[in-house]
Short mmCIF file of C-alpha atoms and ligand atoms in Angstrom, two decimals:
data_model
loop_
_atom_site.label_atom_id
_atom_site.label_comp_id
_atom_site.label_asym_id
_atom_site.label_seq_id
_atom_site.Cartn_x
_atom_site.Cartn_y
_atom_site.Cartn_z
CA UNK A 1305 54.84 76.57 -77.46
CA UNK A 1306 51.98 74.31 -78.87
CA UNK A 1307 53.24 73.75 -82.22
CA UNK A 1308 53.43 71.06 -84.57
CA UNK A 1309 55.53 68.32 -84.92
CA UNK A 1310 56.48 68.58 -80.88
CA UNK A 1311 52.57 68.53 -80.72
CA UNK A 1312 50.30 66.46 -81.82
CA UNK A 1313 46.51 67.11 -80.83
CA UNK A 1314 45.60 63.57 -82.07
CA UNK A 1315 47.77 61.52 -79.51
CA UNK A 1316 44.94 61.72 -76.64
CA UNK A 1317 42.26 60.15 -79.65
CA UNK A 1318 44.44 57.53 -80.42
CA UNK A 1319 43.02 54.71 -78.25
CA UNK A 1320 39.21 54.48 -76.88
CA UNK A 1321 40.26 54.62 -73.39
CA UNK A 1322 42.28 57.69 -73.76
CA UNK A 1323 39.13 58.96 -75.49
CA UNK A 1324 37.34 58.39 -72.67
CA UNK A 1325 39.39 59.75 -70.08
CA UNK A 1326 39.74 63.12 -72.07
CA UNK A 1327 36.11 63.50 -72.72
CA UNK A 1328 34.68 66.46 -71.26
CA UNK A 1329 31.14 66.06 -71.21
CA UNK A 1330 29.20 63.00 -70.51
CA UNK A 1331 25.36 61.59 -70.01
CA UNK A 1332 24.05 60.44 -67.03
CA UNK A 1333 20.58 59.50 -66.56
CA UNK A 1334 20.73 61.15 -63.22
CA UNK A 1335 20.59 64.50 -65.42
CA UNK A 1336 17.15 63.44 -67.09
CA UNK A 1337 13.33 64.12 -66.59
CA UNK A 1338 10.91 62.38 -68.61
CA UNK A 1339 7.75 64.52 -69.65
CA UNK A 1340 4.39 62.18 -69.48
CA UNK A 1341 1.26 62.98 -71.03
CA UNK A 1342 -1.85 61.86 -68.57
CA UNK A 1343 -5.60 61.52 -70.08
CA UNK A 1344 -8.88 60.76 -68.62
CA UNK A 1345 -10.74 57.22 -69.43
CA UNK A 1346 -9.74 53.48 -68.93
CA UNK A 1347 -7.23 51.76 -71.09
CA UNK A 1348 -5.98 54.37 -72.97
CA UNK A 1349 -2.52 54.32 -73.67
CA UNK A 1350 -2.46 55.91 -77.37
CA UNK A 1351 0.62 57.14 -79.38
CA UNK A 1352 1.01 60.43 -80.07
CA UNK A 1353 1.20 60.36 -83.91
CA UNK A 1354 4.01 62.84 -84.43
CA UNK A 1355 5.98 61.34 -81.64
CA UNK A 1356 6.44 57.72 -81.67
CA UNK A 1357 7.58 56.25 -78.59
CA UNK A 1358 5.42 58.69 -76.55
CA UNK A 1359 1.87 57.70 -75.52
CA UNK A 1360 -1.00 59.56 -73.72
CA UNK A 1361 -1.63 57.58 -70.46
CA UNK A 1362 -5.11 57.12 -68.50
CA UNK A 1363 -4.48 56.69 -64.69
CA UNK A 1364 -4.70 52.55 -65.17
CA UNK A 1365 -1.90 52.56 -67.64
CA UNK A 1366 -0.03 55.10 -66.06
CA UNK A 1367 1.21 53.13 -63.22
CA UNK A 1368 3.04 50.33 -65.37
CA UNK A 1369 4.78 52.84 -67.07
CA UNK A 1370 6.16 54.62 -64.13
CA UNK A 1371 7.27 51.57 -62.70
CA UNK A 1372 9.36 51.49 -65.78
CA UNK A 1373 10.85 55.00 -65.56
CA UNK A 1374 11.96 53.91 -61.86
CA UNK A 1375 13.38 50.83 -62.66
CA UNK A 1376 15.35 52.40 -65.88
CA UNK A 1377 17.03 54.81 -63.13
CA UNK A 1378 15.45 57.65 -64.69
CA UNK A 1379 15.26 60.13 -61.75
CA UNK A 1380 12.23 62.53 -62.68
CA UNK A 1381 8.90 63.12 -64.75
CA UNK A 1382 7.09 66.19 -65.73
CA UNK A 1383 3.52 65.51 -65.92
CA UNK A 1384 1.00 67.33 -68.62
CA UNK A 1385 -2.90 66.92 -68.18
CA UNK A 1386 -5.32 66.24 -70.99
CA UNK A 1387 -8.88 67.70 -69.44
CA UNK A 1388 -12.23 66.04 -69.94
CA UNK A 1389 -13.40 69.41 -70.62
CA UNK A 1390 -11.75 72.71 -71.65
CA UNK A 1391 -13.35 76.19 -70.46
CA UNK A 1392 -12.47 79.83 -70.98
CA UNK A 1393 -10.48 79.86 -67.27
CA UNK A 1394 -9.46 76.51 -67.60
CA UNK A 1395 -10.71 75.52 -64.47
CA UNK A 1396 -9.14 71.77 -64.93
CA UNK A 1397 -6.02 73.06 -64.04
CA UNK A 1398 -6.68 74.12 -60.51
CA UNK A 1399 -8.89 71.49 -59.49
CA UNK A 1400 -8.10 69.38 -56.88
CA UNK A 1401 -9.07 65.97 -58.42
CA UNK A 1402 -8.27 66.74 -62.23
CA UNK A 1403 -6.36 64.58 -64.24
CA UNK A 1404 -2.75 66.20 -63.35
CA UNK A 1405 -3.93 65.74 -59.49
CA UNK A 1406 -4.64 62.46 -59.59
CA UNK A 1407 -1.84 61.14 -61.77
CA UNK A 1408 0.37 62.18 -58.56
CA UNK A 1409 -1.18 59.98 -56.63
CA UNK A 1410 -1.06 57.16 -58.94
CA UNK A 1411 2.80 57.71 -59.92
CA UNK A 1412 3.88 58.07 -56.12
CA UNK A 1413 1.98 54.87 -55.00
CA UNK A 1414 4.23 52.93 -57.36
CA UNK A 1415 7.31 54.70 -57.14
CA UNK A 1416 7.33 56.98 -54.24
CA UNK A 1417 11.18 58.07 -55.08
CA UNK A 1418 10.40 59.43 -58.18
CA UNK A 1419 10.37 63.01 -58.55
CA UNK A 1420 7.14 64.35 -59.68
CA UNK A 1421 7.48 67.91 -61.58
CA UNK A 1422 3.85 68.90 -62.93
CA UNK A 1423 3.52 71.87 -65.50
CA UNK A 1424 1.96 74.84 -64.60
CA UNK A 1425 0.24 76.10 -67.46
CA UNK A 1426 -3.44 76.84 -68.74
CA UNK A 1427 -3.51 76.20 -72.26
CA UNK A 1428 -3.92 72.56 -72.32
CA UNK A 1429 -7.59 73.17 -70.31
CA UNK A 1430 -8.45 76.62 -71.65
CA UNK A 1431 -11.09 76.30 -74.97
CA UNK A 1432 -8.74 78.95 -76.61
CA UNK A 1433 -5.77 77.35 -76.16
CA UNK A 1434 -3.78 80.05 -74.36
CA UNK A 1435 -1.75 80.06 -71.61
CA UNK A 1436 -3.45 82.74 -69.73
CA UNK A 1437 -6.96 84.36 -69.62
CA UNK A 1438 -8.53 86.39 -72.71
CA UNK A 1439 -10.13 89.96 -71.53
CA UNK A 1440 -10.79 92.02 -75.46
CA UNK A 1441 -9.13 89.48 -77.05
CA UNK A 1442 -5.95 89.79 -75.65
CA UNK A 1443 -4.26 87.81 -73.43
CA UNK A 1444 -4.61 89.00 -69.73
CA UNK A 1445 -1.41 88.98 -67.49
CA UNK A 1446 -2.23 89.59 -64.20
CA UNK A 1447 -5.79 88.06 -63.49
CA UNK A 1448 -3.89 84.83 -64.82
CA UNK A 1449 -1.50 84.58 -61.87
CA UNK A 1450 -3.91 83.71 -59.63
CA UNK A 1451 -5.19 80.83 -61.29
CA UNK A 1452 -1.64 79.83 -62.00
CA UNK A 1453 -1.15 80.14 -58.54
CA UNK A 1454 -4.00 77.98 -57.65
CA UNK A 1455 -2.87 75.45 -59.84
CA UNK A 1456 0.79 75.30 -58.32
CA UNK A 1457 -0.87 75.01 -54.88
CA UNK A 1458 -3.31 72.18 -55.94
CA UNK A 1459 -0.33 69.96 -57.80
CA UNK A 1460 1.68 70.58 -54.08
CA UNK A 1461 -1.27 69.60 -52.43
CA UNK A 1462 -1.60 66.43 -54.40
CA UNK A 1463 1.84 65.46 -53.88
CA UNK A 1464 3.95 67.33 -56.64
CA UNK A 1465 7.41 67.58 -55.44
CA UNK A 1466 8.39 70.48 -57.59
CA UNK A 1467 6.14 72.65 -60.00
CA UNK A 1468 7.38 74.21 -63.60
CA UNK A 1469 5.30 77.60 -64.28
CA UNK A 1470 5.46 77.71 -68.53
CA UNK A 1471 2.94 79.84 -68.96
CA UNK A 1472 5.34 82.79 -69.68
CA UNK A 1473 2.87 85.22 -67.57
CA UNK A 1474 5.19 88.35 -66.08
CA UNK A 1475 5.12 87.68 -62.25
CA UNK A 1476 4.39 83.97 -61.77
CA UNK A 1477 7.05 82.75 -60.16
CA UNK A 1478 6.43 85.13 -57.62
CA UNK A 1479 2.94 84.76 -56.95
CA UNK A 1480 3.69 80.45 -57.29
CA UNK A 1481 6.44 81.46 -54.53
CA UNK A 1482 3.90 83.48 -52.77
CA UNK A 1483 0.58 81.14 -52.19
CA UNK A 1484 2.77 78.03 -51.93
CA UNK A 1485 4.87 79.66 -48.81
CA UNK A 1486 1.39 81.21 -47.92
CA UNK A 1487 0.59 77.39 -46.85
CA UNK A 1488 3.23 75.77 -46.11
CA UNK A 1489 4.89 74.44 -48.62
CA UNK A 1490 8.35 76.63 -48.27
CA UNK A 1491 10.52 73.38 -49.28
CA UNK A 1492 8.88 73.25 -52.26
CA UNK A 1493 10.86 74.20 -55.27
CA UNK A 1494 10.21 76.37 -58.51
CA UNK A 1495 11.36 75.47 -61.78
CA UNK A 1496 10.49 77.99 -63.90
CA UNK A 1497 10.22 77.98 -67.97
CA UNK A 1498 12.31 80.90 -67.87
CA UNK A 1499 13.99 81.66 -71.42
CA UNK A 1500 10.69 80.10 -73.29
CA UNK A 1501 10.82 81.21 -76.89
CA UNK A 1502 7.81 81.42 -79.45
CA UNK A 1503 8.81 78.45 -81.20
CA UNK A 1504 7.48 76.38 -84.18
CA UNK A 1505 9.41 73.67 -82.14
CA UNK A 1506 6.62 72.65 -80.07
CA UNK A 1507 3.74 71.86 -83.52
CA UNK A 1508 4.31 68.01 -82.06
CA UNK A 1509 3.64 68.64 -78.42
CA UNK A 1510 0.50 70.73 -79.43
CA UNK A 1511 -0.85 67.98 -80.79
CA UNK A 1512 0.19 65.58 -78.07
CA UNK A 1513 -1.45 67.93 -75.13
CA UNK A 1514 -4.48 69.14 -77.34
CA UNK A 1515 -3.24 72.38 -77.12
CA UNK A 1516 -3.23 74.90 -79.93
CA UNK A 1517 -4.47 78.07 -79.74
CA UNK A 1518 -7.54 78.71 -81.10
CA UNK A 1519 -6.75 82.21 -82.73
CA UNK A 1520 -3.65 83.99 -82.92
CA UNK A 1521 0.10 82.86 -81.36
CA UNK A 1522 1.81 83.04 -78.49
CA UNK A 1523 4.13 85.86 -79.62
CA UNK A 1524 2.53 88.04 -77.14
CA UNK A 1525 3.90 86.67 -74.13
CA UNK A 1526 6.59 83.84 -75.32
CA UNK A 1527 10.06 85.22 -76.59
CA UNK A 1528 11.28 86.77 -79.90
CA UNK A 1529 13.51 83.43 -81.21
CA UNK A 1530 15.71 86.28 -83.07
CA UNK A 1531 16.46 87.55 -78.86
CA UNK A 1532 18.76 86.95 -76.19
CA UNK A 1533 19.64 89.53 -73.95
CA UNK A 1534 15.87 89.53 -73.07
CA UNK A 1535 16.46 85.79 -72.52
CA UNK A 1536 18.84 87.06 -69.65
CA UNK A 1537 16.45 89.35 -68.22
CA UNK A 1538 13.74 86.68 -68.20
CA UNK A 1539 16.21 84.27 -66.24
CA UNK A 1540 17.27 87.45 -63.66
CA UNK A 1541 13.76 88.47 -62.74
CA UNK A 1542 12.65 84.96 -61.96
CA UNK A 1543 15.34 84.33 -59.66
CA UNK A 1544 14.67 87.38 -58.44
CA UNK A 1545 10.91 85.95 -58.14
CA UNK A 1546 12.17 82.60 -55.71
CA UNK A 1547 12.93 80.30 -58.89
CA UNK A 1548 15.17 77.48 -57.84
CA UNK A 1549 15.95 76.00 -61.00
CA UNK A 1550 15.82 78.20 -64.42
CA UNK A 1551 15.06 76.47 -67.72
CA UNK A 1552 15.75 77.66 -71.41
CA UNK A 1553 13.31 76.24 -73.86
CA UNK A 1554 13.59 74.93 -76.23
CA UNK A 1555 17.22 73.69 -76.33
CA UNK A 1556 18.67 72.74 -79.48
CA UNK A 1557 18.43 75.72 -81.78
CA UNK A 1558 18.93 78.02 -78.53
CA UNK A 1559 22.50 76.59 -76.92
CA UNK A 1560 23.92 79.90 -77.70
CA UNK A 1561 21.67 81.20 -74.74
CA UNK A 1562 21.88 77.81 -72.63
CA UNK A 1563 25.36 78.58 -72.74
CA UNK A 1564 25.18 82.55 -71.83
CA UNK A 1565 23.08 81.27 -69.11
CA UNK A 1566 25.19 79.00 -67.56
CA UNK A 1567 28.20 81.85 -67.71
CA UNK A 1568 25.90 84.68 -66.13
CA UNK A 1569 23.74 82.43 -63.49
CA UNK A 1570 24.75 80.39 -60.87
CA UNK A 1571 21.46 78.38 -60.60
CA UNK A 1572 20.92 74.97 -61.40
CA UNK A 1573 20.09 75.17 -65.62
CA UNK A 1574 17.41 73.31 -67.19
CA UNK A 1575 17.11 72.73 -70.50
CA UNK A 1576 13.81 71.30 -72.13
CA UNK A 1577 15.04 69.32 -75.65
CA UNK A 1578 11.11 69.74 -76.96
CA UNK A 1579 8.97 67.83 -78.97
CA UNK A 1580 10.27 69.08 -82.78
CA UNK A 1581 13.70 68.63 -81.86
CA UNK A 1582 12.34 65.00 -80.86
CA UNK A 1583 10.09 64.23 -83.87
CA UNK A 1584 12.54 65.48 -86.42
CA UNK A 1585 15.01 62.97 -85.46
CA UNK A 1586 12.40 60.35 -85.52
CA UNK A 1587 11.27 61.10 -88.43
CA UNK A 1588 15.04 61.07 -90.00
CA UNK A 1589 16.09 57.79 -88.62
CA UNK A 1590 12.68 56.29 -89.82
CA UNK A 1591 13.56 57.02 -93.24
CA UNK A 1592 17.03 55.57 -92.52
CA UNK A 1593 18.25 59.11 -93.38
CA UNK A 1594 20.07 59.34 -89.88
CA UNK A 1595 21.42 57.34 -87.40
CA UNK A 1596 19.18 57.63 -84.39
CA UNK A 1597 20.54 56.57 -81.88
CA UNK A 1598 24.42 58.15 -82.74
CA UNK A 1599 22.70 61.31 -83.39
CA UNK A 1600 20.30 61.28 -80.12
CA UNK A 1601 23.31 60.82 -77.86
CA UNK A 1602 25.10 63.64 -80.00
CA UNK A 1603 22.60 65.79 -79.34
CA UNK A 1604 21.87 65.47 -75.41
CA UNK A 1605 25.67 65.53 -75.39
CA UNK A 1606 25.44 68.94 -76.76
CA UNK A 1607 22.91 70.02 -74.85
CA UNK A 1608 25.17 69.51 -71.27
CA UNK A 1609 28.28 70.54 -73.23
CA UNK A 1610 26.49 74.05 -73.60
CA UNK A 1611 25.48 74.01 -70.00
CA UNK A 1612 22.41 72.20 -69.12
CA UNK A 1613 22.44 70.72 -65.77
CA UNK A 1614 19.26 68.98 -66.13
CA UNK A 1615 17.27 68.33 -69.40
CA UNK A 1616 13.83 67.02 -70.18
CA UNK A 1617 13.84 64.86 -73.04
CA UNK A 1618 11.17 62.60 -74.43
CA UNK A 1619 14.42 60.16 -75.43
CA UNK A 1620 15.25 60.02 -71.49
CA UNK A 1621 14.03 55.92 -71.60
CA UNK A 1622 15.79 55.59 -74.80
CA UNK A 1623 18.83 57.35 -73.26
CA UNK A 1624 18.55 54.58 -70.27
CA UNK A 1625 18.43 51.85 -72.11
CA UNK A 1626 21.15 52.83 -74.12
CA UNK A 1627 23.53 53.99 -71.26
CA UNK A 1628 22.56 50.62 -69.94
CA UNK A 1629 23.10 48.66 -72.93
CA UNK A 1630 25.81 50.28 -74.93
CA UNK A 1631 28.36 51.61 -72.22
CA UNK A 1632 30.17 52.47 -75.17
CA UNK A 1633 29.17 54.96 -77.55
CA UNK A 1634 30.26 57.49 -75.52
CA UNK A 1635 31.52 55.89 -72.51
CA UNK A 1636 29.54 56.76 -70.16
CA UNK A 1637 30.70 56.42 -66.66
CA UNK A 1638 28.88 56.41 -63.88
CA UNK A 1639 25.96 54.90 -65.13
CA UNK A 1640 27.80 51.05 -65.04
CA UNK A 1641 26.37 50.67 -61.52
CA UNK A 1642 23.01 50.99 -63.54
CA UNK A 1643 20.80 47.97 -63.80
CA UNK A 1644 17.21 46.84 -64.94
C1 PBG B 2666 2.71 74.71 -72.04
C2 PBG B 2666 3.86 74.02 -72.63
C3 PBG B 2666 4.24 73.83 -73.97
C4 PBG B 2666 5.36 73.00 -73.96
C5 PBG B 2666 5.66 72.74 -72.64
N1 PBG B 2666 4.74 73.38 -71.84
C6 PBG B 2666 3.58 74.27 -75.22
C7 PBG B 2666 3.56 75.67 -75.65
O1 PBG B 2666 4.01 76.59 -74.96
O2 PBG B 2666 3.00 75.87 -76.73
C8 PBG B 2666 6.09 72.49 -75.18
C9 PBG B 2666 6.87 71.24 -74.99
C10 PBG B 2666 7.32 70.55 -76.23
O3 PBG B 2666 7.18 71.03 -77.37
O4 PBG B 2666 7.86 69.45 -76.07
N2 PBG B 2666 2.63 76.06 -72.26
#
């Protein structure tokens, strides 16, 4: 019987190194991918206002920094594309030398171990903003697959070694599945933005990948925040599509459904810790409100505890150098071998 005196819960917290051994959850950097915004021009490598630390890259620039995310151990990036020029059908997107395209290149000339995941999306190279095509004003589902499609094909053709459909578009995984086996590309794998809620969590990001829409929301095709059994059903029909990896987005105010997933799916689980989540700490620690750094590593801590296999995080090079640095705060094994 577990009662009190004969038990006492706070025996195993006594001493750090008890602490450590009895800690169920920990960071690794091999869990992180690091999301990279690429631009066109020369020498541009400009802060993104509401999320310091994170810069827009042009290709020149771009090659320094991946060098960096190698050599902090950081195993991944997901690259979004700022287009010279946005259209109605976002033709940027699918073609074979736009920015996304030939950031590939760049990235896997420097660091050819890297794993490159590119976003598969529209809006940031649509005039409109949204993820899919406009027919009456509405956003139309199924002449939108194929240019999503094209898209994932071009980013494999470049060199992507894994594409990450977020457009939220009913049947894209399957037709990404369907042109990329259509030419070869069998071994490459899916991650789809699976559970992707409307969210007022992504203002930052909109403003880091010029995307907002340009009338209306993205209620119409990104879920209900107040939902999650249709979270589920999102997450069934694209494995039932050929996802390999599923993703809940975004991750901090959802880990009631990162954890649901994890207990009804036995895929790998992604979860993307977005932009607001980001900038609101920032913002915080700026004002000396928070601790950053304490809370960052609480929070990514979280994150896995609820179920996340794999998380994108903008603080995935802060995360490094901490884990690095600080082997401590919450002694994190396994990254000791770990050097710059
Ligand atoms: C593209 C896309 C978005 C994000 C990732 N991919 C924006 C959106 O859906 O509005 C958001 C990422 C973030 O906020 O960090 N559709």
């Amino acid at each position: 019987m577990a009662n009190f005196p004969q038990t006492r819960l706070r025996r195993l917290r006594e001493s750090p190194t008890l602490r450590k051994m009895a800690q169920e959850t920990r960071l690794s950097i091999n869990d992180f991918i690091y999301p990279l915004f690429v631009t066109h021009g020369r020498d541009v490598r400009e802060e993104i206002e509401p999320m310091p630390g994170c810069y827009q890259f042009s290709l020149d620039k771009l090659s320094a920094e991946a060098a960096l995310i190698a050599e902090l151990g950081i195993p991944g990036v997901l690259l979004f594309g700022i287009p010279a020029r946005k259209d109605p059908l976002g033709s940027e997107a699918y073609d074979p030398h736009g920015i996304v395209q030939e950031a590939i290149g760049v990235i896997k000339q420097v660091a050819p171990q890297l794993l490159v995941v590119t976003d598969v999306c529209l809006c940031e190279y649509t005039d409109h903003g949204h993820c899919g095509v406009i027919k009456d004003g509405k956003i139309d589902n199924d002449p939108s697959l194929e240019l999503l499609a094209q898209s994932a094909l071009s980013h494999t053709e470049a060199g992507a070694d894994m594409v990450a459909p977020s457009a939220m578009m009913d049947g894209q995984v399957r037709a990404i599945r369907q042109i990329l086996d259509a030419h070869s590309f069998q071994n490459t794998p899916i991650m789809a933005y699976a559970a992707k809620y409307a969210s007022s969590f992504y203002g930052p990001f909109r403003v880091a990948a010029e995307s907002t829409p340009q009338f209306g929301d993205r209620r119409s095709y990104q879920l209900d925040p107040a939902s999650l059994r249709q979270a589920m059903r999102e997450i069934e029909l694209d494995i039932d599509e050929g996802a390999d990896i599923v993703m809940v987005k975004p991750a901090l105010a959802y880990l009631d459904v990162l954890s649901k997933a994890r207990e009804s799916f036995n895929l790998p689980l992604a979860a993307y810790n977005v932009s607001g989540e980001y900038s609101m700490v920032k913002a915080a620690a700026q004002k000396g409100w928070i601790d950053g750094q304490r809370i960052t590593i609480e929070i990514l801590t979280a994150i896995k505890r609820a179920g996340a296999d794999i998380v994108i995080s903008y603080h995935a090079k802060e995360v490094a150098q901490m884990l690095l640095k600080e082997e401590g705060i919450y002694g994190q094994a396994g990254v000791t071998s770990l050097r710059i």
